[in-house]
Coordinates of C-alpha atoms in Angstrom, one line a residue:
Chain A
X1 CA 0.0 0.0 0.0
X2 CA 3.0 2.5 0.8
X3 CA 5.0 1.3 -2.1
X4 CA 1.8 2.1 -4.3
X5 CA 1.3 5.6 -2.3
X6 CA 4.9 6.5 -3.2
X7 CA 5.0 5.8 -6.6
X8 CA 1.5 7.1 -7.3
X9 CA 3.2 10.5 -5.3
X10 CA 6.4 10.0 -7.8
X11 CA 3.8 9.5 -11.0
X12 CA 1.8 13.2 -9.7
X13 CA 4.9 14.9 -9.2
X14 CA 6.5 13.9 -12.5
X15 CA 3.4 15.0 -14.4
X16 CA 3.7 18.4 -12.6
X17 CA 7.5 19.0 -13.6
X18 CA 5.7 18.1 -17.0
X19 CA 3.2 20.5 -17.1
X20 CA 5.0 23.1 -14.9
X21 CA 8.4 22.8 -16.5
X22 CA 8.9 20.6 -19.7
X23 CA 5.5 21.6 -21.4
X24 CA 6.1 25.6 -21.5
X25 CA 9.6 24.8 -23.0
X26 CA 8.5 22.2 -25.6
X27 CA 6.0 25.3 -26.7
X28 CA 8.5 28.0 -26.3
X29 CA 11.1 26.6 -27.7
X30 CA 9.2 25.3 -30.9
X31 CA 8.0 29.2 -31.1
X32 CA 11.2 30.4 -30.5
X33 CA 12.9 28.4 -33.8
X34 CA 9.8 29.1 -36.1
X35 CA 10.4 32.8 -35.2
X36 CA 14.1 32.1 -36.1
X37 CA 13.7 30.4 -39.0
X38 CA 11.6 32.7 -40.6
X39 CA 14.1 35.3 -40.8
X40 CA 16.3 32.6 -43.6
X41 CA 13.3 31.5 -46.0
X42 CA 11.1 33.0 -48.4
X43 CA 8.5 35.3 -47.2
X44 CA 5.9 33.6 -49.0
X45 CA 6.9 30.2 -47.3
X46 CA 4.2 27.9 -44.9
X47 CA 6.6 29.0 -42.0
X48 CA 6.2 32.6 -42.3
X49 CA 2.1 32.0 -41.6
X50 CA 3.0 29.8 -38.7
X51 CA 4.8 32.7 -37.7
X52 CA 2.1 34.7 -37.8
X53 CA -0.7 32.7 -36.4
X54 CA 2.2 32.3 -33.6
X55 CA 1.9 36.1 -33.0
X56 CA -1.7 36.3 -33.0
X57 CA -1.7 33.5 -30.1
X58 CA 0.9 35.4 -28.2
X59 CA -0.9 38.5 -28.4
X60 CA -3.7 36.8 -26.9
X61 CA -1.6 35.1 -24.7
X62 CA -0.5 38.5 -23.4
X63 CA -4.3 39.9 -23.4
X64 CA -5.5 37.1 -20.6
X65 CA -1.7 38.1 -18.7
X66 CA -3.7 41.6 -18.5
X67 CA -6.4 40.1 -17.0
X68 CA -4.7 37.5 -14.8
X69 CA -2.7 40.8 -13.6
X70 CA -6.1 42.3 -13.1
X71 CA -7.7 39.5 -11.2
X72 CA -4.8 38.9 -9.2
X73 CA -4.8 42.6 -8.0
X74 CA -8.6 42.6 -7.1
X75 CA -7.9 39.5 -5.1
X76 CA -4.8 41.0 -3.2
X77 CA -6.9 43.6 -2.2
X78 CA -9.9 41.8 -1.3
X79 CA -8.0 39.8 1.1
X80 CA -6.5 43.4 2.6
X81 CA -9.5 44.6 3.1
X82 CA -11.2 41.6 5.0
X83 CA -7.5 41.2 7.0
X84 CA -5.2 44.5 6.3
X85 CA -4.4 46.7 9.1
X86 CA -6.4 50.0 9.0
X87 CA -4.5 52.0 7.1
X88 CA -3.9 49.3 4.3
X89 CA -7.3 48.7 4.6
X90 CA -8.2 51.8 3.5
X91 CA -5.8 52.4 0.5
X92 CA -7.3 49.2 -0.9
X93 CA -10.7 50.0 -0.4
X94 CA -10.0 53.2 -2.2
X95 CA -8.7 51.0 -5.2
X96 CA -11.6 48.7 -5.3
X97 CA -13.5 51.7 -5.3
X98 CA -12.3 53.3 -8.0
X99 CA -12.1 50.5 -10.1
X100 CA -16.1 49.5 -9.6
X101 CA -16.4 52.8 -10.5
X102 CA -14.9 52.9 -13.6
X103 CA -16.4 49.0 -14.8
X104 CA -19.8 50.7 -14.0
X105 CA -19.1 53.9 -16.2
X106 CA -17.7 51.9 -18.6
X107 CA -20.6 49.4 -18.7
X108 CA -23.4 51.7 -18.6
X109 CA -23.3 53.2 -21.9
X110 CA -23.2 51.5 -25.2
X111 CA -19.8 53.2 -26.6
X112 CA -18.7 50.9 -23.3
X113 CA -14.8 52.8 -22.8
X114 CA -15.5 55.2 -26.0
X115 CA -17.8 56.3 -24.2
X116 CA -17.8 60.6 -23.6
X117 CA -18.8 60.0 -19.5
X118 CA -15.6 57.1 -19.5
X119 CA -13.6 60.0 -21.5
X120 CA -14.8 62.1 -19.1
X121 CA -14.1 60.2 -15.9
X122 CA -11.3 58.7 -17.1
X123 CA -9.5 62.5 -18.2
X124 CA -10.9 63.9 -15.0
X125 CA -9.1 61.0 -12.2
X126 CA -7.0 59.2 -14.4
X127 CA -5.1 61.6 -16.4
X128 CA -5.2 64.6 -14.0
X129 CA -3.6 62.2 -11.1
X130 CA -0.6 61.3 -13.7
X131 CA 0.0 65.0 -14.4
X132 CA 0.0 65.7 -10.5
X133 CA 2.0 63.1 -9.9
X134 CA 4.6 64.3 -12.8
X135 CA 4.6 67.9 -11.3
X136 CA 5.2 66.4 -8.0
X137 CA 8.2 64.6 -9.4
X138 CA 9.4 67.8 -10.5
X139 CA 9.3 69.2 -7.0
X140 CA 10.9 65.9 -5.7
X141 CA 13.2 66.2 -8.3
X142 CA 14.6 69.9 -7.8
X143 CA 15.0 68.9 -3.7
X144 CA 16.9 65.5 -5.1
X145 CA 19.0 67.9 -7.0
X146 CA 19.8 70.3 -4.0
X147 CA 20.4 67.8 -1.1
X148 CA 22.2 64.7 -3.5
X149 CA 23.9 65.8 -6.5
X150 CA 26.5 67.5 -4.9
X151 CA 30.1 67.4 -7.7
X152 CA 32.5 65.1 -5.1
X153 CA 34.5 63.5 -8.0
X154 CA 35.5 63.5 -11.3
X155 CA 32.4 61.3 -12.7
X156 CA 30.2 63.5 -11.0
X157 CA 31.5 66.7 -12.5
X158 CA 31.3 64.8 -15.7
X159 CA 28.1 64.0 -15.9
X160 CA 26.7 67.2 -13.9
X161 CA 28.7 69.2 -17.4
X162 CA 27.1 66.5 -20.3
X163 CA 23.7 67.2 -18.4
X164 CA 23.7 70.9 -17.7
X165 CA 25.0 71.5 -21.4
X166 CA 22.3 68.6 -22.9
X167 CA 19.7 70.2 -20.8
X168 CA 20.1 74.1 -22.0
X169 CA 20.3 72.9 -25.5
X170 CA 17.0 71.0 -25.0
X171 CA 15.1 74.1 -23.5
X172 CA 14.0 76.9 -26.3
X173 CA 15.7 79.6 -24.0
X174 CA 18.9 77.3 -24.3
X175 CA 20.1 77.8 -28.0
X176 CA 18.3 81.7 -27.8
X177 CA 20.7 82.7 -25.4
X178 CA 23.2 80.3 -26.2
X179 CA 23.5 79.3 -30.2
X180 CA 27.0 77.4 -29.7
X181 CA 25.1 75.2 -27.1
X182 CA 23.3 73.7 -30.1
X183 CA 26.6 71.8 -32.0
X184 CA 28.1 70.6 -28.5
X185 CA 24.6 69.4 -27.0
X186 CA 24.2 67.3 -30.1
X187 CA 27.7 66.1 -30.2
X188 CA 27.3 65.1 -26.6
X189 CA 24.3 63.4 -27.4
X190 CA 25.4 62.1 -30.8
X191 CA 28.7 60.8 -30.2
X192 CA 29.5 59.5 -26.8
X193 CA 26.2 58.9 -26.2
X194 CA 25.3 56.8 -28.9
X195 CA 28.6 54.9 -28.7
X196 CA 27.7 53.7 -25.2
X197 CA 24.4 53.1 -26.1
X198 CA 25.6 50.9 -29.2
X199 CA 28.0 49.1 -27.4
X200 CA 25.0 48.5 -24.8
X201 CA 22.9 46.9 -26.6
X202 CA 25.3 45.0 -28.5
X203 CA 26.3 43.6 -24.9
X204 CA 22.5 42.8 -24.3
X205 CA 21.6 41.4 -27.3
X206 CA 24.6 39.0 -27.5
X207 CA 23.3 37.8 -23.3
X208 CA 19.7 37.8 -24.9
X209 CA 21.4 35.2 -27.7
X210 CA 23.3 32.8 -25.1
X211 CA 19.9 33.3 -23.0
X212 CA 17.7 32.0 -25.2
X213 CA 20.2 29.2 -26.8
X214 CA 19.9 28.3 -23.2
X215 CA 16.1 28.0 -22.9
X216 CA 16.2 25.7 -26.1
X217 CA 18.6 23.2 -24.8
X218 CA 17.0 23.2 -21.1
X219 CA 20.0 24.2 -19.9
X220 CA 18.5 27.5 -17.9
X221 CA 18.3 27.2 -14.1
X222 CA 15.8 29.8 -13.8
X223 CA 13.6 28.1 -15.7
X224 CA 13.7 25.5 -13.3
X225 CA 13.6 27.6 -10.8
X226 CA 10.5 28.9 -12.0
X227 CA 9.1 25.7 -12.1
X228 CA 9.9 24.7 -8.8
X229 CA 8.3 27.9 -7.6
X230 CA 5.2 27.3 -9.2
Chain B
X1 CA 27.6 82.6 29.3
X2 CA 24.1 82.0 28.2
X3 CA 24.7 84.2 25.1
X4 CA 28.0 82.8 24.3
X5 CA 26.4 79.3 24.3
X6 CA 23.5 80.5 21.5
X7 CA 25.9 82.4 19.7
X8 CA 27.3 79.0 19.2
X9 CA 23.9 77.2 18.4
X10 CA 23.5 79.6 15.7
X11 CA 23.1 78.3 12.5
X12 CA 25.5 80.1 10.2
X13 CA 24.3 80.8 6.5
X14 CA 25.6 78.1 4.8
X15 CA 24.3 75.3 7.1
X16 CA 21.1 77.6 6.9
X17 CA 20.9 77.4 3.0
X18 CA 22.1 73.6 3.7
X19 CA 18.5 72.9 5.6
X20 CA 16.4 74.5 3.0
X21 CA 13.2 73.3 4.4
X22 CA 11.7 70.7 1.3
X23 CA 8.2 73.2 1.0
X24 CA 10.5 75.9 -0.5
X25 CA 11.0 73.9 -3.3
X26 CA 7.3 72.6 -4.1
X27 CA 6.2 76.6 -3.4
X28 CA 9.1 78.2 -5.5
X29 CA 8.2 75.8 -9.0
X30 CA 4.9 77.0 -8.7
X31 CA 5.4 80.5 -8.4
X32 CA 7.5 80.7 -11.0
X33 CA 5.6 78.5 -13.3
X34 CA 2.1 79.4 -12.8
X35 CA 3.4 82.6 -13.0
X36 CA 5.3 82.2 -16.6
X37 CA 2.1 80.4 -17.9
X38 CA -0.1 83.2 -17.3
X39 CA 1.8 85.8 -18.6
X40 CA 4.1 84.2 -21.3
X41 CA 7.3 85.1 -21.7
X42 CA 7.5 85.1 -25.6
X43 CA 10.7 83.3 -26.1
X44 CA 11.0 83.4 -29.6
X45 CA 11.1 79.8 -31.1
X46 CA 13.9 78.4 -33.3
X47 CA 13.6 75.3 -35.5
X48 CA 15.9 72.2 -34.8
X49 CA 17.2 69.8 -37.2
X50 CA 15.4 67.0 -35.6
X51 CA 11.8 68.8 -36.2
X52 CA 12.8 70.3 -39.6
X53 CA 13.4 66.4 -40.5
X54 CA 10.1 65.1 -39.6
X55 CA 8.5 68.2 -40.8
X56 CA 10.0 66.7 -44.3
X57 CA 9.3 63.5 -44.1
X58 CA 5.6 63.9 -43.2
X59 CA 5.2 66.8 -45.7
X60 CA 7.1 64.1 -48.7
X61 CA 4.4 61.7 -48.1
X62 CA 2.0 62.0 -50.9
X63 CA -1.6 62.4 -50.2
X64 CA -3.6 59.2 -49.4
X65 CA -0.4 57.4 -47.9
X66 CA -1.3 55.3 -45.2
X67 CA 0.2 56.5 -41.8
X68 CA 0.3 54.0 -38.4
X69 CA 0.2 56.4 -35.5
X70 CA 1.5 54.0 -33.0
X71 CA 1.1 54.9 -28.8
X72 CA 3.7 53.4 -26.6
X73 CA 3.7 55.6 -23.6
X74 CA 1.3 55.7 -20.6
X75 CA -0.9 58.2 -19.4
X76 CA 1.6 60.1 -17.4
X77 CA 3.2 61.1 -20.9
X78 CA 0.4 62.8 -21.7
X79 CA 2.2 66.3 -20.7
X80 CA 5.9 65.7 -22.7
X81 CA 4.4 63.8 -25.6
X82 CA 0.5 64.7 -25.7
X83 CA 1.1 68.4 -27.8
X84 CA 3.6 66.7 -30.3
X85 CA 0.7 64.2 -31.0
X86 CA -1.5 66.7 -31.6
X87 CA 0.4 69.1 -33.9
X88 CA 1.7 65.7 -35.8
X89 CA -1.9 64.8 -36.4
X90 CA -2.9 68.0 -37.5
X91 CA -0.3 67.8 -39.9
X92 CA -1.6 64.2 -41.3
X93 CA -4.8 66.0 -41.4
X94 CA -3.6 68.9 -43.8
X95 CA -1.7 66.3 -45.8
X96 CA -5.1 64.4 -46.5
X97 CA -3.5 61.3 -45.3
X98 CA -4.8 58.3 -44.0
X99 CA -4.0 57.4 -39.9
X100 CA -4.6 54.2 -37.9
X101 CA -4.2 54.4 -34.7
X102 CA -3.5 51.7 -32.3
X103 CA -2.1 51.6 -28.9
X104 CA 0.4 49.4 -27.0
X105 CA -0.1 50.9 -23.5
X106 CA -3.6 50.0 -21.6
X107 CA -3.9 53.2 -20.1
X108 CA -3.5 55.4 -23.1
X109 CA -6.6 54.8 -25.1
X110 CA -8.6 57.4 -23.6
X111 CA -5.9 59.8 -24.2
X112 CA -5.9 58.7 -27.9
X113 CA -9.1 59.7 -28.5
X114 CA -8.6 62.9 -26.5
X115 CA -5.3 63.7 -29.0
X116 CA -7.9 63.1 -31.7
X117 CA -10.3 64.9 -30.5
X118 CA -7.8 68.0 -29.9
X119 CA -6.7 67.9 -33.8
X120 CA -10.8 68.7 -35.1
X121 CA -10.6 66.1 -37.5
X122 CA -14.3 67.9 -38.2
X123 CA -12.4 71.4 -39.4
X124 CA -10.3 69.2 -41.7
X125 CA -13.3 67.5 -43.2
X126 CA -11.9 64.2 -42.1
X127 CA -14.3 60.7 -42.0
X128 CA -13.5 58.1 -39.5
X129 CA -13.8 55.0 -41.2
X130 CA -13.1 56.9 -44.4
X131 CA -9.9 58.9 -43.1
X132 CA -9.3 57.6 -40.0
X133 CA -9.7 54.4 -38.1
X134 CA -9.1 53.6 -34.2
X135 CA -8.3 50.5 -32.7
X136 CA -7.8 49.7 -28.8
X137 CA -5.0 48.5 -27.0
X138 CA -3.2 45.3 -28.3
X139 CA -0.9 43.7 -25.3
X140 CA 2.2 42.1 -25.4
X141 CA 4.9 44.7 -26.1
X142 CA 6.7 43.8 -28.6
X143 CA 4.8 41.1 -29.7
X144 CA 1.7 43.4 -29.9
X145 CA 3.8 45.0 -32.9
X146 CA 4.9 41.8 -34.1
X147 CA 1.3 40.7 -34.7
X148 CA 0.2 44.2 -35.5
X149 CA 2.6 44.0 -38.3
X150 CA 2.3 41.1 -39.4
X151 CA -2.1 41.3 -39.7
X152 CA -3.5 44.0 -38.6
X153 CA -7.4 42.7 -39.2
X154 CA -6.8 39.6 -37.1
X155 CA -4.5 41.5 -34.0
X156 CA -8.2 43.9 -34.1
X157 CA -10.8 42.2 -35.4
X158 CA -13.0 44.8 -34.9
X159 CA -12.4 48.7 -34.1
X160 CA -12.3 50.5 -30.9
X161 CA -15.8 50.9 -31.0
X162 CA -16.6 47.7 -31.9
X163 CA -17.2 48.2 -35.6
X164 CA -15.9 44.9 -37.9
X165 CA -12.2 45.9 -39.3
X166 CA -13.2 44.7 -42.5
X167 CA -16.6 47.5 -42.7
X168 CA -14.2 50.1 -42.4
X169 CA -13.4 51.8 -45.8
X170 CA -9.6 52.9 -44.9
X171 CA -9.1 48.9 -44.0
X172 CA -9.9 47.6 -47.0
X173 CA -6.3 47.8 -48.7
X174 CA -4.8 47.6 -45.9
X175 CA -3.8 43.9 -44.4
X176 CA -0.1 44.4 -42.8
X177 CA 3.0 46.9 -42.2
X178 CA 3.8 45.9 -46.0
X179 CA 0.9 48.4 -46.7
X180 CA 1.9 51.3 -44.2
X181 CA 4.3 53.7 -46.3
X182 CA 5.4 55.7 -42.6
X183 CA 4.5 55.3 -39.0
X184 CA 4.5 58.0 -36.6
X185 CA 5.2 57.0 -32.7
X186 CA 5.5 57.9 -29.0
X187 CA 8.3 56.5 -27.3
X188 CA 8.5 56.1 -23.8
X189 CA 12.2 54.5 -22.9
X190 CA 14.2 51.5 -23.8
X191 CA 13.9 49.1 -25.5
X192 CA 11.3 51.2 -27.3
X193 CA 13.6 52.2 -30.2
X194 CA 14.9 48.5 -30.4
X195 CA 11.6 46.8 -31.3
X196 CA 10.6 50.0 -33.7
X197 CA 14.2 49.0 -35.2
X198 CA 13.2 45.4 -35.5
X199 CA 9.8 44.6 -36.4
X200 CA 9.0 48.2 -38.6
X201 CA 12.5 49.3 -39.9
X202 CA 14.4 46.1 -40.5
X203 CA 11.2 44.0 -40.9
X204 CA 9.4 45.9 -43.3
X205 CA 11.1 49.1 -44.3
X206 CA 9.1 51.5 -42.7
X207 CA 9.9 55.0 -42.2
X208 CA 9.7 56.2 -38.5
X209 CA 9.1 59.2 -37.0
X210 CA 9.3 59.0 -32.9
X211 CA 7.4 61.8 -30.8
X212 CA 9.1 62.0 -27.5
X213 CA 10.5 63.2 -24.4
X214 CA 14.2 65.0 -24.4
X215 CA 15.1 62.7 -21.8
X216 CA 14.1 59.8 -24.0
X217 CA 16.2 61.1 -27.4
X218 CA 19.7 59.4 -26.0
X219 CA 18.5 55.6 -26.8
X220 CA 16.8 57.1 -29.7
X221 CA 19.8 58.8 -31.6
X222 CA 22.1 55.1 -32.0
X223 CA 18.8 54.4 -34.7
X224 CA 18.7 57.8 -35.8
X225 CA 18.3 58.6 -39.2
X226 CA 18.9 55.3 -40.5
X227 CA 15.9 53.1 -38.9
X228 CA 14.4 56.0 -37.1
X229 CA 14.4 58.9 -39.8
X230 CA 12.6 61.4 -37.1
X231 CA 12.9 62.1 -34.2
X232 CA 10.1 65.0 -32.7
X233 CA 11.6 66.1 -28.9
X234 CA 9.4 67.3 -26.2
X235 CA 7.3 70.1 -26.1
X236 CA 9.8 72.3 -27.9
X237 CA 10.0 69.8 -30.6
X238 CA 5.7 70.3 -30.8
X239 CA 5.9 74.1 -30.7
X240 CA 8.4 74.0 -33.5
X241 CA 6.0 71.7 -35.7
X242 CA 3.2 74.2 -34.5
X243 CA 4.8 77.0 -36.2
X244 CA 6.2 75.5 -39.3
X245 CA 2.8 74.3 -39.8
X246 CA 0.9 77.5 -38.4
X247 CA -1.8 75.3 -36.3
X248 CA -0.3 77.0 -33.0
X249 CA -1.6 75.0 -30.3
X250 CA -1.0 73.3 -26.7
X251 CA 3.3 73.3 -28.3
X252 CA 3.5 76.8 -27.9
X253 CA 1.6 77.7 -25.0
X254 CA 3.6 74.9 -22.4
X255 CA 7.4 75.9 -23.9
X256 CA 8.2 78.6 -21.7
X257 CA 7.1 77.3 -18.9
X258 CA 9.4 74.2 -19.9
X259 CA 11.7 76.8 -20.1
X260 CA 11.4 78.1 -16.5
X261 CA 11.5 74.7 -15.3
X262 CA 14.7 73.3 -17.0
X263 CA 16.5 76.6 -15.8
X264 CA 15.1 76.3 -12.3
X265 CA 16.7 72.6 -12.2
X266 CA 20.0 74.0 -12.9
X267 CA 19.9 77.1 -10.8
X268 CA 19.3 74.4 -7.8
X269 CA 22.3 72.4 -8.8
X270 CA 24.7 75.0 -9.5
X271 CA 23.5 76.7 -5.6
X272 CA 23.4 73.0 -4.0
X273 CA 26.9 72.8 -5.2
X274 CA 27.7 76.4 -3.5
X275 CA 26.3 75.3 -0.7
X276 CA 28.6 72.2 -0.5
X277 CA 31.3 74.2 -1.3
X278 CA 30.9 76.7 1.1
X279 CA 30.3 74.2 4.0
X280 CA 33.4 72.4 3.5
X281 CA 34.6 76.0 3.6
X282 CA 33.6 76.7 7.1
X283 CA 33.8 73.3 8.7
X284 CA 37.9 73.6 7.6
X285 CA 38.2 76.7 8.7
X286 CA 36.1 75.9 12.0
X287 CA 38.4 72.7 12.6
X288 CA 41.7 75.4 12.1
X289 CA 40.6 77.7 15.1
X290 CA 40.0 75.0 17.2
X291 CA 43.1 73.6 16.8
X292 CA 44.8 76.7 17.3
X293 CA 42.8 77.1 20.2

């Protein structure tokens, strides 16, 4: 009986690293050389329409990750409300609130989020919080500037020269008062900038490479790692 | 005694300046810039390179060219990127081309239609459906474009407000990026510019156009003007297309205050720096006299 329980244990947990591991790596790796391939044949070839019906399904993929995200939020803050402290409890109370609101507006008139009340609402919380919050930022930003960038080295005084001269060229009262700032702001910007950048994303693209080359072979821990946490 | 031991508690000016208390500098911004946006300073407005490029581009499109104008940045972009959106439309408008609009952000549809609404398609006689078409938000990032690119009437079967893709006039010769001859876009950061590089530029041939913030133009410029051919920065960059296209608008009226601000940031560096300097200043000279003492 405890010889059948084990292996009946074994048989469950091998069927989970199946599901949980090996399945999402058959899939993504099949994707992944389709989406290769594609890039070597003809563009009227069978594998460019895989490669399409592939990005259709991933787009929908993606669209139920929005509402997974969605869900799972809700439910966080359910389970706040019913067992948060006071003051959680009333931040997340103020979220669920505001989102009823807005699935009510936005299910009350036929346009459903076209609708001019959603615009409305929507303009009104959504958009005028995000420019408070930028104009707050500012604030934050200018007392950031006074108490912590203070010039203590030589990379400091660097970078507080390339951004004082790349931020007067970007303001319209920079290159008025200043027309030489124009050529060395764009230099700045132009040269060492984009050689850094280049060299970047060279560097990323080349660990995105070994990465994925990884993922194909099963060779990536964090995949199983990912696995194991699930 | 007494008097010699507060003399000594007194703050002196630079530790003073040192503890500026943090409502001076929420109070001082909006002096300044509520006051610069009621009474404009006029700063007269010069035309970069960057906006004189995408002023051509646009303009070399002949009529009835199919434009994608493309959202990637959130809400909160709305005060950088929002009048560059505007005065591009308008300009699409004038040029009697065609514009579908689509949106990679979930937050920014509303804001879409409000950029729309902004540009009067009315005053320009424009149709939607005829002139116009706009679909929702598509998710996945990257491979929202991907699929976007690849078929645009299966990524939205049907329009933002529900109509079928294939009813709508301005659809109808138009299946995938293959038929888009330029897209205008926000961008919001990295790896933005990378996946406009690789699945419009490289995949298709696309000429791009990027409206976005100065702060964003750095990881822009390694693509510019070979897959990115335009680059429109900022507000500055929308009141420079406002006046080479004379529809004067929300560009011109937010520059100076833009202005204001930028100086302002650097006013507060350069004094925080003073301050530094002049602290080090007196604790060296305050560490000499005691040890003379």
């Amino acid at each position: 009986m405890v010889g059948d329980l084990k292996n009946l244990q074994k048989e469950s947990l091998m069927s989970k690293k199946f599901y949980r591991r090996d399945l999402p790596l058959i899939i993504g790796t099949i994707a992944g050389i389709i989406l290769i391939i594609q890039y070597f044949v003809s563009p009227n070839s069978q594998i460019n329409t895989a490669r399409g019906e592939l990005l259709i399904w991933a787009s929908i993929c993606a669209s139920f990750g929005v509402l997974v995200g969605a869900v799972g939020v809700i439910m966080i803050h359910v389970e706040r409300v019913a067992k948060g402290a006071t003051e959680a409890r009333a931040f997340s109370t103020l979220l669920l609130g505001t989102v009823t609101l807005f699935v009510i507006v936005a299910v009350s008139y036929p346009r459903l989020t076209a609708s001019p009340q959603y615009a409305l609402l929507y303009t009104h919380i959504g958009a005028a919080l995000a420019s408070s919050v930028r104009a707050v930022a500012f604030c934050s930003c200018l007392i950031g500037a006074y108490r912590a960038f203070r010039v203590q080295s030589v990379d400091a005084l660097v970078m507080f020269i390339a951004g004082s001269i790349y931020l007067v060229r970007g303001l319209t009262i920079g290159p008025y008062l200043l027309p030489a700032i124009v050529p060395i702001g764009d230099w700045i910007a132009q040269v060492p900038n984009v050689a850094a950048t280049r060299g970047g994303t060279f560097a990323a693209t080349v660990g995105a490479l070994i990465l994925a080359i990884r993922v194909f072979a099963g060779r990536e821990k964090s995949v199983e790692e990912m696995a194991a946490e699930a | 005694m007494e008097r010699e031991r507060q003399k000594k508690e007194r703050k002196s000016f630079w530790k003073k300046l040192d503890d500026m208390p943090s409502w001076f500098f929420l109070v001082i911004p909006l002096v300044l810039l509520s006051i610069t946006i009621v009474f404009p300073i006029g700063i007269p407005i010069g035309t970069s390179d960057y906006t004189t490029r995408s002023y051509q581009i646009i303009t070399s499109m002949p009529p009835g060219s199919i434009v994608v104008f493309q959202f990637m940045d959130g809400a909160t972009a709305w005060d950088k990127t929002g009048p560059g959106d505007v005065a591009v439309i308008k300009l699409l408008w004038s040029r009697n081309l065609k514009v579908i609009f689509y949106t990679i952000t979930s937050d920014i549809a509303v804001p879409v239609l409000r950029a729309i609404d902004l540009s009067h398609p009315e005053k320009f006689g424009k149709v939607y459906g005829k002139d116009y078409v706009v679909f929702g938000f598509a998710a996945g990032g990257e491979i929202a474009i991907a699929s976007f690119c690849s078929d645009i009437w299966k990524t939205f079967p049907i329009d933002y407000y529900g109509n079928p893709t294939g009813s709508l006039d301005l659809m109808q010769n138009v299946k995938s990026a293959k038929d888009v001859n330029l897209l205008v876009t926000t961008i919001s950061g990295w790896p933005n510019p990378d996946w406009l590089a690789r699945q419009w530029s490289s995949a298709y041939g696309t000429r791009i156009v990027g409206i976005e913030d100065w702060g964003i133009v750095p990881i822009t410029l390694p693509y510019y003007p070979t897959q990115i051919q335009g680059i429109l920065p900022d507000v500055e960059g929308a009141s420079q297309l406002e006046h080479l296209t004379g529809f004067i608008g929300l560009g011109s009226s937010a520059v100076d205050a833009k202005s204001v601000g930028g100086i302002l940031i650097l006013l507060v560096f350069v004094i925080g720096n003073i301050v530094m300097i002049g602290r080090m200043y007196e604790e060296r000279t305050g560490m000499r006299r005691q040890s003379n003492v």
